[in-house]
PDB file of C-alpha atoms in Angstrom:
ATOM      1  CA  MET A 140      -8.316  -3.337  -3.508  1.00  0.00           C
ATOM      2  CA  LEU A 141      -8.727  -3.613  -7.396  1.00  0.00           C
ATOM      3  CA  LYS A 142     -11.944  -4.995  -8.870  1.00  0.00           C
ATOM      4  CA  GLY A 143     -12.148  -6.868 -12.127  1.00  0.00           C
ATOM      5  CA  GLU A 144     -15.684  -7.812 -14.201  1.00  0.00           C
ATOM      6  CA  ARG A 145     -15.866 -11.083 -15.929  1.00  0.00           C
ATOM      7  CA  THR A 146     -13.189 -11.275 -18.266  1.00  0.00           C
ATOM      8  CA  PHE A 147     -13.672 -10.237 -22.036  1.00  0.00           C
ATOM      9  CA  VAL A 148     -10.968 -12.526 -23.028  1.00  0.00           C
ATOM     10  CA  VAL A 149     -12.771 -15.677 -24.408  1.00  0.00           C
ATOM     11  CA  ARG A 150     -11.531 -18.432 -26.470  1.00  0.00           C
ATOM     12  CA  ASP A 151     -14.705 -20.835 -27.939  1.00  0.00           C
ATOM     13  CA  ALA A 152     -12.964 -23.751 -29.817  1.00  0.00           C
ATOM     14  CA  GLY A 153     -16.256 -25.564 -30.200  1.00  0.00           C
ATOM     15  CA  GLY A 154     -16.992 -27.716 -26.893  1.00  0.00           C
ATOM     16  CA  PHE A 155     -13.870 -26.207 -25.242  1.00  0.00           C
ATOM     17  CA  VAL A 156     -14.319 -22.582 -23.815  1.00  0.00           C
ATOM     18  CA  ALA A 157     -11.838 -20.688 -21.619  1.00  0.00           C
ATOM     19  CA  HIS A 158     -12.515 -17.537 -19.940  1.00  0.00           C
ATOM     20  CA  VAL A 159      -8.686 -16.079 -19.601  1.00  0.00           C
ATOM     21  CA  ASN A 160      -8.360 -13.917 -16.428  1.00  0.00           C
ATOM     22  CA  MET A 161      -5.101 -11.605 -16.258  1.00  0.00           C
ATOM     23  CA  PRO A 162      -4.176 -10.419 -12.732  1.00  0.00           C
ATOM     24  CA  GLY A 163      -2.169  -7.612 -13.907  1.00  0.00           C
ATOM     25  CA  TRP A 164      -4.754  -5.892 -16.354  1.00  0.00           C
ATOM     26  CA  LEU A 165      -6.800  -5.107 -13.078  1.00  0.00           C
ATOM     27  CA  LYS A 166      -4.384  -2.207 -12.278  1.00  0.00           C
ATOM     28  CA  PRO A 167      -5.177   1.277 -13.517  1.00  0.00           C
ATOM     29  CA  LYS A 168      -2.199   1.501 -15.446  1.00  0.00           C
ATOM     30  CA  PRO A 169      -1.049  -2.167 -16.279  1.00  0.00           C
ATOM     31  CA  THR A 170       2.742  -3.238 -17.027  1.00  0.00           C
ATOM     32  CA  ASP A 171       2.184  -6.803 -17.178  1.00  0.00           C
ATOM     33  CA  HIS A 172      -0.638  -9.283 -17.940  1.00  0.00           C
ATOM     34  CA  GLY A 173       0.106 -11.132 -14.614  1.00  0.00           C
ATOM     35  CA  HIS A 174       1.060 -10.104 -11.367  1.00  0.00           C
ATOM     36  CA  GLY A 175       4.458 -11.294  -9.935  1.00  0.00           C
ATOM     37  CA  PRO A 176       4.572 -15.031 -10.087  1.00  0.00           C
ATOM     38  CA  LEU A 177       0.863 -15.290 -10.958  1.00  0.00           C
ATOM     39  CA  ALA A 178       0.633 -15.086 -14.863  1.00  0.00           C
ATOM     40  CA  MET A 179      -3.098 -16.088 -15.543  1.00  0.00           C
ATOM     41  CA  VAL A 180      -6.099 -18.015 -14.346  1.00  0.00           C
ATOM     42  CA  VAL A 181      -8.066 -20.036 -16.986  1.00  0.00           C
ATOM     43  CA  GLU A 182     -11.735 -20.793 -16.271  1.00  0.00           C
ATOM     44  CA  SER A 183     -12.094 -23.750 -18.767  1.00  0.00           C
ATOM     45  CA  LEU A 184     -15.185 -25.721 -19.926  1.00  0.00           C
ATOM     46  CA  LEU A 185     -15.236 -29.050 -21.362  1.00  0.00           C
ATOM     47  CA  ASP A 186     -17.834 -30.798 -23.032  1.00  0.00           C
ATOM     48  CA  PRO A 187     -18.328 -34.470 -22.457  1.00  0.00           C
ATOM     49  CA  GLY A 188     -16.417 -36.498 -25.183  1.00  0.00           C
ATOM     50  CA  ARG A 189     -13.963 -33.916 -26.060  1.00  0.00           C
ATOM     51  CA  LEU A 190     -10.134 -34.616 -26.532  1.00  0.00           C
ATOM     52  CA  VAL A 191      -7.568 -32.074 -26.308  1.00  0.00           C
ATOM     53  CA  ALA A 192      -4.900 -33.682 -28.026  1.00  0.00           C
ATOM     54  CA  MET A 193      -0.990 -34.403 -26.774  1.00  0.00           C
ATOM     55  CA  HIS A 194       0.807 -31.111 -26.478  1.00  0.00           C
ATOM     56  CA  GLU A 195       3.808 -29.446 -24.999  1.00  0.00           C
ATOM     57  CA  HIS A 196       4.252 -27.034 -22.144  1.00  0.00           C
ATOM     58  CA  ARG A 197       7.481 -25.344 -21.070  1.00  0.00           C
ATOM     59  CA  ASN A 198       8.372 -22.903 -18.018  1.00  0.00           C
ATOM     60  CA  ASP A 199       4.966 -23.166 -16.714  1.00  0.00           C
ATOM     61  CA  GLU A 200       3.843 -24.487 -13.610  1.00  0.00           C
ATOM     62  CA  ILE A 201      -0.025 -25.422 -13.979  1.00  0.00           C
ATOM     63  CA  ILE A 202      -2.329 -26.261 -11.248  1.00  0.00           C
ATOM     64  CA  SER A 203      -5.543 -27.997 -12.282  1.00  0.00           C
ATOM     65  CA  TRP A 204      -8.194 -27.237  -9.779  1.00  0.00           C
ATOM     66  CA  VAL A 205     -11.926 -29.299 -10.656  1.00  0.00           C
ATOM     67  CA  PRO A 206     -14.807 -28.369  -8.572  1.00  0.00           C
ATOM     68  CA  GLU A 207     -17.283 -29.626 -11.199  1.00  0.00           C
ATOM     69  CA  GLY A 208     -16.939 -32.557 -13.507  1.00  0.00           C
ATOM     70  CA  VAL A 209     -13.714 -34.965 -14.205  1.00  0.00           C
ATOM     71  CA  MET A 210     -10.681 -34.133 -16.173  1.00  0.00           C
ATOM     72  CA  ARG A 211      -8.574 -37.205 -17.809  1.00  0.00           C
ATOM     73  CA  HIS A 212      -5.101 -36.242 -18.165  1.00  0.00           C
ATOM     74  CA  ASP A 213      -2.620 -38.559 -19.858  1.00  0.00           C
ATOM     75  CA  ASP A 214       1.348 -37.742 -20.036  1.00  0.00           C
ATOM     76  CA  LYS A 215       4.520 -39.993 -20.778  1.00  0.00           C
ATOM     77  CA  ALA A 216       5.833 -39.897 -17.623  1.00  0.00           C
ATOM     78  CA  GLY A 217       2.737 -40.781 -15.136  1.00  0.00           C
ATOM     79  CA  GLY A 218       0.327 -42.026 -17.435  1.00  0.00           C
ATOM     80  CA  ARG A 219      -3.455 -41.674 -16.769  1.00  0.00           C
ATOM     81  CA  LEU A 220      -4.527 -39.476 -14.084  1.00  0.00           C
ATOM     82  CA  LEU A 221      -7.866 -38.269 -13.097  1.00  0.00           C
ATOM     83  CA  ILE A 222      -8.587 -35.017 -11.470  1.00  0.00           C
ATOM     84  CA  ASP A 223     -11.845 -34.219 -10.021  1.00  0.00           C
ATOM     85  CA  ARG A 224     -13.207 -32.538  -6.612  1.00  0.00           C
ATOM     86  CA  ASP A 225     -11.388 -34.850  -4.347  1.00  0.00           C
ATOM     87  CA  HIS A 226      -7.893 -34.801  -6.388  1.00  0.00           C
ATOM     88  CA  LEU A 227      -5.675 -32.117  -7.449  1.00  0.00           C
ATOM     89  CA  MET A 228      -2.561 -32.100  -9.957  1.00  0.00           C
ATOM     90  CA  VAL A 229       0.412 -29.707 -10.755  1.00  0.00           C
ATOM     91  CA  MET A 230       2.286 -29.978 -13.456  1.00  0.00           C
ATOM     92  CA  ASN A 231       5.752 -28.538 -13.082  1.00  0.00           C
ATOM     93  CA  ALA A 232       6.352 -28.397 -16.755  1.00  0.00           C
ATOM     94  CA  GLY A 233      10.196 -27.281 -16.609  1.00  0.00           C
ATOM     95  CA  ALA A 234      12.102 -27.684 -19.725  1.00  0.00           C
ATOM     96  CA  SER A 235       9.388 -29.525 -21.461  1.00  0.00           C
ATOM     97  CA  PHE A 236       6.373 -31.771 -20.611  1.00  0.00           C
ATOM     98  CA  TRP A 237       3.825 -33.359 -22.863  1.00  0.00           C
ATOM     99  CA  HIS A 238       0.192 -34.287 -22.017  1.00  0.00           C
ATOM    100  CA  SER A 239      -3.458 -34.543 -23.218  1.00  0.00           C
ATOM    101  CA  GLU A 240      -6.750 -33.877 -21.598  1.00  0.00           C
ATOM    102  CA  GLU A 241      -9.856 -35.739 -22.392  1.00  0.00           C
ATOM    103  CA  THR A 242     -13.648 -36.398 -21.044  1.00  0.00           C
ATOM    104  CA  LEU A 243     -15.716 -39.115 -22.023  1.00  0.00           C
ATOM    105  CA  ALA A 244     -19.041 -39.045 -23.523  1.00  0.00           C
ATOM    106  CA  SER A 245     -20.391 -40.450 -20.203  1.00  0.00           C
ATOM    107  CA  ASP A 246     -18.962 -37.755 -18.038  1.00  0.00           C
ATOM    108  CA  PRO A 247     -20.535 -34.797 -16.621  1.00  0.00           C
ATOM    109  CA  PRO A 248     -19.707 -31.447 -18.297  1.00  0.00           C
ATOM    110  CA  LEU A 249     -16.269 -30.229 -16.871  1.00  0.00           C
ATOM    111  CA  ARG A 250     -15.857 -26.695 -15.097  1.00  0.00           C
ATOM    112  CA  MET A 251     -12.126 -26.309 -13.863  1.00  0.00           C
ATOM    113  CA  LEU A 252      -9.589 -23.627 -13.244  1.00  0.00           C
ATOM    114  CA  GLN A 253      -6.039 -23.933 -14.989  1.00  0.00           C
ATOM    115  CA  ILE A 254      -3.793 -21.888 -13.027  1.00  0.00           C
ATOM    116  CA  LEU A 255      -0.725 -20.640 -14.507  1.00  0.00           C
ATOM    117  CA  VAL A 256       2.356 -19.915 -12.255  1.00  0.00           C
ATOM    118  CA  ARG A 257       5.591 -18.270 -13.490  1.00  0.00           C
ATOM    119  CA  PRO A 258       8.612 -20.471 -12.029  1.00  0.00           C
ATOM    120  CA  CYS A 259      11.519 -18.879 -10.330  1.00  0.00           C
ATOM    121  CA  ALA A 260      13.729 -20.311 -13.304  1.00  0.00           C
ATOM    122  CA  ALA A 261      13.828 -21.592 -16.820  1.00  0.00           C
ATOM    123  CA  ASP A 262      13.843 -24.953 -17.944  1.00  0.00           C
ATOM    124  CA  LEU A 263      13.836 -26.864 -14.577  1.00  0.00           C
ATOM    125  CA  GLU A 264      13.284 -30.533 -14.205  1.00  0.00           C
ATOM    126  CA  PRO A 265       9.809 -31.830 -15.291  1.00  0.00           C
ATOM    127  CA  LYS A 266       7.670 -33.059 -12.467  1.00  0.00           C
ATOM    128  CA  ILE A 267       4.156 -34.432 -12.154  1.00  0.00           C
ATOM    129  CA  GLN A 268       2.039 -34.171  -8.821  1.00  0.00           C
ATOM    130  CA  HIS A 269      -1.488 -36.099  -8.625  1.00  0.00           C
ATOM    131  CA  GLY A 270      -3.217 -37.009  -5.702  1.00  0.00           C
ATOM    132  CA  PRO A 271      -6.076 -36.828  -3.046  1.00  0.00           C
ATOM    133  CA  ILE A 272      -6.868 -33.628  -1.070  1.00  0.00           C
ATOM    134  CA  PRO A 273      -8.593 -33.277   2.097  1.00  0.00           C
ATOM    135  CA  ALA A 274     -12.540 -32.856   2.280  1.00  0.00           C
ATOM    136  CA  ALA A 275     -13.736 -29.286   2.084  1.00  0.00           C
ATOM    137  CA  ALA A 276     -14.710 -27.937   5.666  1.00  0.00           C
ATOM    138  CA  ALA A 277     -17.377 -25.663   5.052  1.00  0.00           C
ATOM    139  CA  ASN A 278     -16.453 -21.776   5.953  1.00  0.00           C
ATOM    140  CA  THR A 279     -12.667 -22.684   6.099  1.00  0.00           C
ATOM    141  CA  TRP A 280      -9.709 -22.000   3.941  1.00  0.00           C
ATOM    142  CA  ARG A 281      -7.694 -24.851   2.515  1.00  0.00           C
ATOM    143  CA  HIS A 282      -4.234 -24.570   1.735  1.00  0.00           C
ATOM    144  CA  LEU A 283      -3.493 -26.688  -1.222  1.00  0.00           C
ATOM    145  CA  VAL A 284      -0.412 -25.479  -3.097  1.00  0.00           C
ATOM    146  CA  GLY A 285       2.493 -23.551  -1.437  1.00  0.00           C
ATOM    147  CA  PRO A 286       6.314 -22.913  -2.575  1.00  0.00           C
ATOM    148  CA  GLU A 287       8.545 -25.768  -2.907  1.00  0.00           C
ATOM    149  CA  GLY A 288       9.961 -26.847   0.312  1.00  0.00           C
ATOM    150  CA  GLU A 289       7.357 -25.270   2.633  1.00  0.00           C
ATOM    151  CA  GLY A 290       5.568 -28.510   3.593  1.00  0.00           C
ATOM    152  CA  THR A 291       2.050 -27.804   1.679  1.00  0.00           C
ATOM    153  CA  LEU A 292       0.350 -30.869  -0.137  1.00  0.00           C
ATOM    154  CA  PHE A 293       1.551 -29.508  -3.404  1.00  0.00           C
ATOM    155  CA  TYR A 294       4.179 -27.274  -4.567  1.00  0.00           C
ATOM    156  CA  VAL A 295       5.126 -24.737  -7.089  1.00  0.00           C
ATOM    157  CA  ARG A 296       8.667 -23.769  -7.915  1.00  0.00           C
ATOM    158  CA  SER A 297       7.661 -19.923  -7.214  1.00  0.00           C
ATOM    159  CA  ALA A 298       6.560 -17.658  -4.153  1.00  0.00           C
ATOM    160  CA  ILE A 299       2.984 -18.079  -4.321  1.00  0.00           C
ATOM    161  CA  ASP A 300       0.425 -20.042  -2.199  1.00  0.00           C
ATOM    162  CA  PHE A 301      -3.191 -21.208  -3.345  1.00  0.00           C
ATOM    163  CA  PHE A 302      -6.320 -21.540  -1.283  1.00  0.00           C
ATOM    164  CA  ASP A 303     -10.019 -22.366  -1.871  1.00  0.00           C
ATOM    165  CA  VAL A 304     -13.203 -22.101   0.245  1.00  0.00           C
ATOM    166  CA  ARG A 305     -16.656 -22.932   0.207  1.00  0.00           C
ATOM    167  CA  LEU A 306     -18.886 -20.218   2.138  1.00  0.00           C
ATOM    168  CA  ASP A 307     -22.515 -20.433   3.139  1.00  0.00           C
ATOM    169  CA  ALA A 308     -24.642 -17.457   2.984  1.00  0.00           C
ATOM    170  CA  GLY A 309     -24.304 -14.785   5.424  1.00  0.00           C
ATOM    171  CA  VAL A 310     -20.915 -16.211   6.692  1.00  0.00           C
ATOM    172  CA  ARG A 311     -17.758 -13.975   6.872  1.00  0.00           C
ATOM    173  CA  VAL A 312     -14.210 -15.166   7.021  1.00  0.00           C
ATOM    174  CA  GLU A 313     -11.103 -13.244   6.614  1.00  0.00           C
ATOM    175  CA  PHE A 314      -9.205 -13.864   3.642  1.00  0.00           C
ATOM    176  CA  PRO A 315      -5.703 -15.779   4.256  1.00  0.00           C
ATOM    177  CA  ARG A 316      -2.505 -13.312   4.880  1.00  0.00           C
ATOM    178  CA  LYS A 317       0.962 -13.381   4.750  1.00  0.00           C
ATOM    179  CA  PRO A 318       3.889 -10.684   5.642  1.00  0.00           C
ATOM    180  CA  GLY A 319       4.777  -9.059   2.386  1.00  0.00           C
ATOM    181  CA  ARG A 320       2.323 -11.172   0.142  1.00  0.00           C
ATOM    182  CA  ASP A 321      -0.438  -9.393  -2.421  1.00  0.00           C
ATOM    183  CA  LEU A 322      -3.895 -10.969  -2.416  1.00  0.00           C
ATOM    184  CA  TYR A 323      -5.569 -12.154  -5.921  1.00  0.00           C
ATOM    185  CA  PHE A 324      -9.080 -14.037  -5.503  1.00  0.00           C
ATOM    186  CA  TYR A 325     -11.303 -15.381  -7.983  1.00  0.00           C
ATOM    187  CA  VAL A 326     -15.346 -15.986  -7.360  1.00  0.00           C
ATOM    188  CA  PHE A 327     -15.821 -19.293  -9.086  1.00  0.00           C
ATOM    189  CA  ASP A 328     -19.722 -19.228  -8.257  1.00  0.00           C
ATOM    190  CA  GLY A 329     -22.121 -17.557  -5.966  1.00  0.00           C
ATOM    191  CA  SER A 330     -22.014 -13.837  -4.954  1.00  0.00           C
ATOM    192  CA  VAL A 331     -19.678 -12.245  -2.158  1.00  0.00           C
ATOM    193  CA  VAL A 332     -19.034  -8.842  -0.845  1.00  0.00           C
ATOM    194  CA  VAL A 333     -15.352  -7.378  -0.278  1.00  0.00           C
ATOM    195  CA  ASP A 334     -14.527  -4.140   0.924  1.00  0.00           C
ATOM    196  CA  ALA A 335     -18.084  -3.003   0.142  1.00  0.00           C
ATOM    197  CA  SER A 336     -18.020  -4.301  -3.121  1.00  0.00           C
ATOM    198  CA  THR A 337     -19.965  -7.125  -4.714  1.00  0.00           C
ATOM    199  CA  PHE A 338     -18.153  -9.619  -6.567  1.00  0.00           C
ATOM    200  CA  ALA A 339     -20.226 -12.133  -8.738  1.00  0.00           C
ATOM    201  CA  GLU A 340     -19.433 -15.466 -10.706  1.00  0.00           C
ATOM    202  CA  GLY A 341     -16.468 -14.858 -12.645  1.00  0.00           C
ATOM    203  CA  GLU A 342     -15.295 -11.817 -10.986  1.00  0.00           C
ATOM    204  CA  GLN A 343     -11.982 -11.068  -9.653  1.00  0.00           C
ATOM    205  CA  GLY A 344      -9.892  -8.900  -7.117  1.00  0.00           C
ATOM    206  CA  LEU A 345      -6.630  -7.535  -6.420  1.00  0.00           C
ATOM    207  CA  HIS A 346      -5.230  -6.492  -3.185  1.00  0.00           C
ATOM    208  CA  LEU A 347      -2.183  -4.854  -3.676  1.00  0.00           C
ATOM    209  CA  SER A 348      -1.191  -5.325   0.457  1.00  0.00           C
ATOM    210  CA  ASP A 349      -1.028  -7.600   2.979  1.00  0.00           C
ATOM    211  CA  ASP A 350      -3.451  -5.779   5.168  1.00  0.00           C
ATOM    212  CA  ARG A 351      -6.392  -7.661   6.600  1.00  0.00           C
ATOM    213  CA  LEU A 352      -9.471  -8.222   4.166  1.00  0.00           C
ATOM    214  CA  ASP A 353     -12.476  -9.818   4.660  1.00  0.00           C
ATOM    215  CA  VAL A 354     -15.355 -11.877   2.559  1.00  0.00           C
ATOM    216  CA  GLU A 355     -18.859 -12.227   3.275  1.00  0.00           C
ATOM    217  CA  ALA A 356     -21.025 -14.429   1.135  1.00  0.00           C
ATOM    218  CA  LYS A 357     -24.343 -13.314  -0.099  1.00  0.00           C
ATOM    219  CA  SER A 358     -25.279 -16.917  -1.426  1.00  0.00           C
ATOM    220  CA  PRO A 359     -23.610 -20.007  -1.124  1.00  0.00           C
ATOM    221  CA  SER A 360     -20.235 -19.110  -2.676  1.00  0.00           C
ATOM    222  CA  THR A 361     -16.913 -20.977  -3.855  1.00  0.00           C
ATOM    223  CA  LEU A 362     -13.928 -18.805  -3.984  1.00  0.00           C
ATOM    224  CA  VAL A 363     -10.197 -19.434  -4.637  1.00  0.00           C
ATOM    225  CA  ALA A 364      -7.169 -16.820  -3.133  1.00  0.00           C
ATOM    226  CA  PHE A 365      -3.626 -16.705  -4.172  1.00  0.00           C
ATOM    227  CA  LEU A 366      -0.926 -14.924  -1.718  1.00  0.00           C
ATOM    228  CA  LEU A 367       1.991 -13.968  -3.964  1.00  0.00           C
ATOM    229  CA  ASN A 368       4.981 -12.104  -3.773  1.00  0.00           C
ATOM    230  CA  PRO A 369       5.087  -9.395  -6.131  1.00  0.00           C
ATOM    231  CA  ASN A 370       8.668  -9.124  -6.468  1.00  0.00           C
ATOM    232  CA  ALA A 371       9.722 -12.487  -6.416  1.00  0.00           C
ATOM    233  CA  ALA A 372      12.267 -13.847  -9.096  1.00  0.00           C
ATOM    234  CA  VAL A 373      10.819 -15.174 -12.194  1.00  0.00           C
ATOM    235  CA  THR A 374      10.984 -16.542 -15.550  1.00  0.00           C
ATOM    236  CA  LYS A 375       8.375 -15.251 -18.191  1.00  0.00           C
ATOM    237  CA  ARG A 376       9.085 -17.730 -20.679  1.00  0.00           C
ATOM    238  CA  GLY A 377       6.215 -20.119 -20.413  1.00  0.00           C
ATOM    239  CA  THR A 378       4.265 -21.275 -23.514  1.00  0.00           C
ATOM    240  CA  VAL A 379       0.992 -20.584 -22.425  1.00  0.00           C
ATOM    241  CA  GLY A 380       1.180 -17.882 -19.137  1.00  0.00           C
ATOM    242  CA  ASP A 381       3.370 -15.761 -21.214  1.00  0.00           C
ATOM    243  CA  HIS A 382       2.367 -16.798 -24.512  1.00  0.00           C
ATOM    244  CA  ARG A 383       3.826 -14.432 -27.137  1.00  0.00           C
ATOM    245  CA  LYS A 384       0.797 -13.382 -28.854  1.00  0.00           C
ATOM    246  CA  ILE A 385      -0.610 -11.975 -25.211  1.00  0.00           C
ATOM    247  CA  PRO A 386      -0.591  -8.096 -26.283  1.00  0.00           C
ATOM    248  CA  PRO A 387       1.864  -5.819 -24.751  1.00  0.00           C
ATOM    249  CA  ALA A 388       0.547  -3.464 -21.822  1.00  0.00           C
ATOM    250  CA  ILE A 389       0.655  -0.369 -24.030  1.00  0.00           C
ATOM    251  CA  ILE A 390      -2.199  -1.830 -26.140  1.00  0.00           C
ATOM    252  CA  ILE A 391      -4.276  -3.079 -23.048  1.00  0.00           C
ATOM    253  CA  ARG A 392      -4.090   0.298 -21.386  1.00  0.00           C
ATOM    254  CA  ALA A 393      -5.397   2.078 -24.727  1.00  0.00           C
ATOM    255  CA  PHE A 394      -7.795  -0.390 -24.672  1.00  0.00           C
ATOM    256  CA  LEU A 395      -9.016  -0.201 -21.003  1.00  0.00           C
ATOM    257  CA  ARG A 396      -8.967   3.804 -21.515  1.00  0.00           C
ATOM    258  CA  TRP A 397     -11.301   3.440 -24.487  1.00  0.00           C
ATOM    259  CA  ARG A 398     -13.631   1.066 -22.921  1.00  0.00           C
ATOM    260  CA  LYS A 399     -13.981   3.407 -19.960  1.00  0.00           C
ATOM    261  CA  PHE A 400     -14.534   6.418 -22.098  1.00  0.00           C
ATOM    262  CA  ARG A 401     -16.958   4.196 -24.017  1.00  0.00           C
ATOM    263  CA  HIS A 402     -18.837   3.229 -20.928  1.00  0.00           C
ATOM    264  CA  LEU A 403     -19.356   6.787 -19.677  1.00  0.00           C
ATOM    265  CA  TRP A 404     -20.374   8.325 -23.367  1.00  0.00           C
ATOM    266  CA  TYR A 405     -23.146   5.408 -23.424  1.00  0.00           C
ATOM    267  CA  HIS A 406     -24.377   6.234 -20.243  1.00  0.00           C
ATOM    268  CA  HIS A 407     -24.557  10.057 -21.165  1.00  0.00           C
ATOM    269  CA  PHE A 408     -26.599   9.467 -23.920  1.00  0.00           C
ATOM    270  CA  SER A 409     -28.816   6.879 -22.823  1.00  0.00           C
ATOM    271  CA  ARG A 410     -29.870   9.393 -19.938  1.00  0.00           C
ATOM    272  CA  ARG A 411     -30.493  12.170 -22.735  1.00  0.00           C
ATOM    273  CA  PHE A 412     -32.266   9.861 -24.650  1.00  0.00           C
ATOM    274  CA  PHE A 413     -34.970   8.898 -21.911  1.00  0.00           C
ATOM    275  CA  ARG A 414     -35.490  12.417 -20.950  1.00  0.00           C
ATOM    276  CA  ALA A 415     -36.188  13.276 -24.518  1.00  0.00           C
ATOM    277  CA  LYS A 416     -38.510  10.468 -24.858  1.00  0.00           C
ATOM    278  CA  ASP A 417     -40.311  11.416 -21.865  1.00  0.00           C
ATOM    279  CA  CYS A 418     -40.929  14.832 -23.124  1.00  0.00           C
ATOM    280  CA  SER A 419     -42.087  13.656 -26.531  1.00  0.00           C
ATOM    281  CA  ASP A 420     -44.318  11.492 -25.213  1.00  0.00           C
ATOM    282  CA  THR A 421     -46.273  14.757 -23.973  1.00  0.00           C
ATOM    283  CA  LYS A 422     -46.494  16.457 -26.776  1.00  0.00           C
ATOM    284  CA  ASP A 423     -48.290  16.109 -30.262  1.00  0.00           C
ATOM    285  CA  GLY A 424     -46.378  16.385 -33.363  1.00  0.00           C
ATOM    286  CA  PRO A 425     -42.768  16.766 -34.526  1.00  0.00           C
ATOM    287  CA  THR A 426     -40.959  19.054 -32.205  1.00  0.00           C
ATOM    288  CA  LYS A 427     -37.101  19.952 -31.914  1.00  0.00           C
ATOM    289  CA  ASP A 428     -37.116  17.674 -28.955  1.00  0.00           C
ATOM    290  CA  GLN A 429     -38.377  14.778 -30.776  1.00  0.00           C
ATOM    291  CA  GLY A 430     -36.099  15.617 -33.526  1.00  0.00           C
ATOM    292  CA  ARG A 431     -33.103  15.360 -31.265  1.00  0.00           C
ATOM    293  CA  ALA A 432     -34.478  12.233 -29.474  1.00  0.00           C
ATOM    294  CA  THR A 433     -34.461  10.594 -32.770  1.00  0.00           C
ATOM    295  CA  ARG A 434     -30.744  11.285 -33.130  1.00  0.00           C
ATOM    296  CA  ILE A 435     -29.849  10.380 -29.687  1.00  0.00           C
ATOM    297  CA  ARG A 436     -32.106   6.814 -30.325  1.00  0.00           C
ATOM    298  CA  GLY A 437     -29.854   6.254 -33.065  1.00  0.00           C
ATOM    299  CA  SER A 438     -26.542   6.917 -30.838  1.00  0.00           C
ATOM    300  CA  TYR A 439     -28.216   4.517 -28.104  1.00  0.00           C
ATOM    301  CA  CYS A 440     -28.634   1.899 -30.401  1.00  0.00           C
ATOM    302  CA  ASN A 441     -25.007   1.883 -31.921  1.00  0.00           C
ATOM    303  CA  PHE A 442     -23.470   1.941 -28.524  1.00  0.00           C
ATOM    304  CA  SER A 443     -25.933  -0.907 -27.521  1.00  0.00           C
ATOM    305  CA  ARG A 444     -24.210  -2.813 -30.395  1.00  0.00           C
ATOM    306  CA  ALA A 445     -20.830  -1.547 -29.544  1.00  0.00           C
ATOM    307  CA  LYS A 446     -21.492  -3.294 -25.889  1.00  0.00           C
ATOM    308  CA  SER A 447     -22.847  -6.333 -27.610  1.00  0.00           C
ATOM    309  CA  ASP A 448     -19.625  -6.666 -29.523  1.00  0.00           C
ATOM    310  CA  LEU A 449     -17.296  -5.769 -26.721  1.00  0.00           C
ATOM    311  CA  ASN A 450     -19.042  -8.677 -24.698  1.00  0.00           C
ATOM    312  CA  GLY A 451     -18.373 -11.006 -27.478  1.00  0.00           C
ATOM    313  CA  THR A 452     -14.574 -10.157 -27.719  1.00  0.00           C
ATOM    314  CA  SER A 453     -12.414 -13.294 -28.226  1.00  0.00           C
ATOM    315  CA  MET A 454      -8.705 -14.015 -28.057  1.00  0.00           C
ATOM    316  CA  SER A 455      -8.429 -13.926 -31.518  1.00  0.00           C
ATOM    317  CA  VAL A 456      -9.611 -10.318 -31.766  1.00  0.00           C
ATOM    318  CA  ILE A 457      -6.951  -8.983 -29.401  1.00  0.00           C
ATOM    319  CA  GLY A 458      -4.255 -11.389 -30.896  1.00  0.00           C
ATOM    320  CA  PHE A 459      -4.010 -14.025 -28.506  1.00  0.00           C
ATOM    321  CA  GLU A 460      -4.468 -17.770 -29.818  1.00  0.00           C
ATOM    322  CA  PRO A 461      -2.837 -20.625 -27.987  1.00  0.00           C
TER     323      PRO A 461
END
């Protein structure tokens, strides 16, 4: 099971912030930013009184899941639709689909997931699905979206299933399973333990197997999970899910190696600094150890700044601006 920390890919457009999670980048040697049919999972935050003007999507299947706030959608086909904790929307963009998104000044802040799924083929017929969803039962997975023709409430034209769950503290449940399907999950809020690892809000996991996997909530938590066929036929022509400016895998592999090296280097020098500082505090006058501590202190500060810079890395830094 592979763990991913909170994404470093963030786009802040002033009142509209997107945290972009790339499932494929969780692998030690990524070859694709997505994993099979799942291109990306975007946690979006929109302030009240904001408008994302009319824009086009092509060749993306987009699931809009809104547990906090209200998202107001408008398009030329279905008109005005409202998505909240009781309603779901799936936009099967196909060859072309235009829409806008909005919050009113009187609306609460919006926090949602926009899930970009790769369809099985390019330039399919555009469609829009919107409707109520069953009330969430505590500690029970809700199966909200599945492949077309399999009888789920909503569908995508790809080999992927989407679930959500709200767990009480201390409750342990099994993740959904299907033969031949991998599992990807995202912690929307709370804190959980999976395979002896703790996952906090905004962290994610990828299980490259259909073996059983359990999750236990350390606090009240909300999760989403995806079962996907990693070998499914898909098209990678989505205008967002496979945006042309997403960095190629070779650049991401180099970046991840550098980040791992920086992390090890930072911790090595921070330990040496504190050992040297403890030594120097017990002696009077300048010593060799104090001189070394000063040099190490400078290195420590530099790496602290590097850590701060990394935490602020945005899409524009890595070349991805939708």
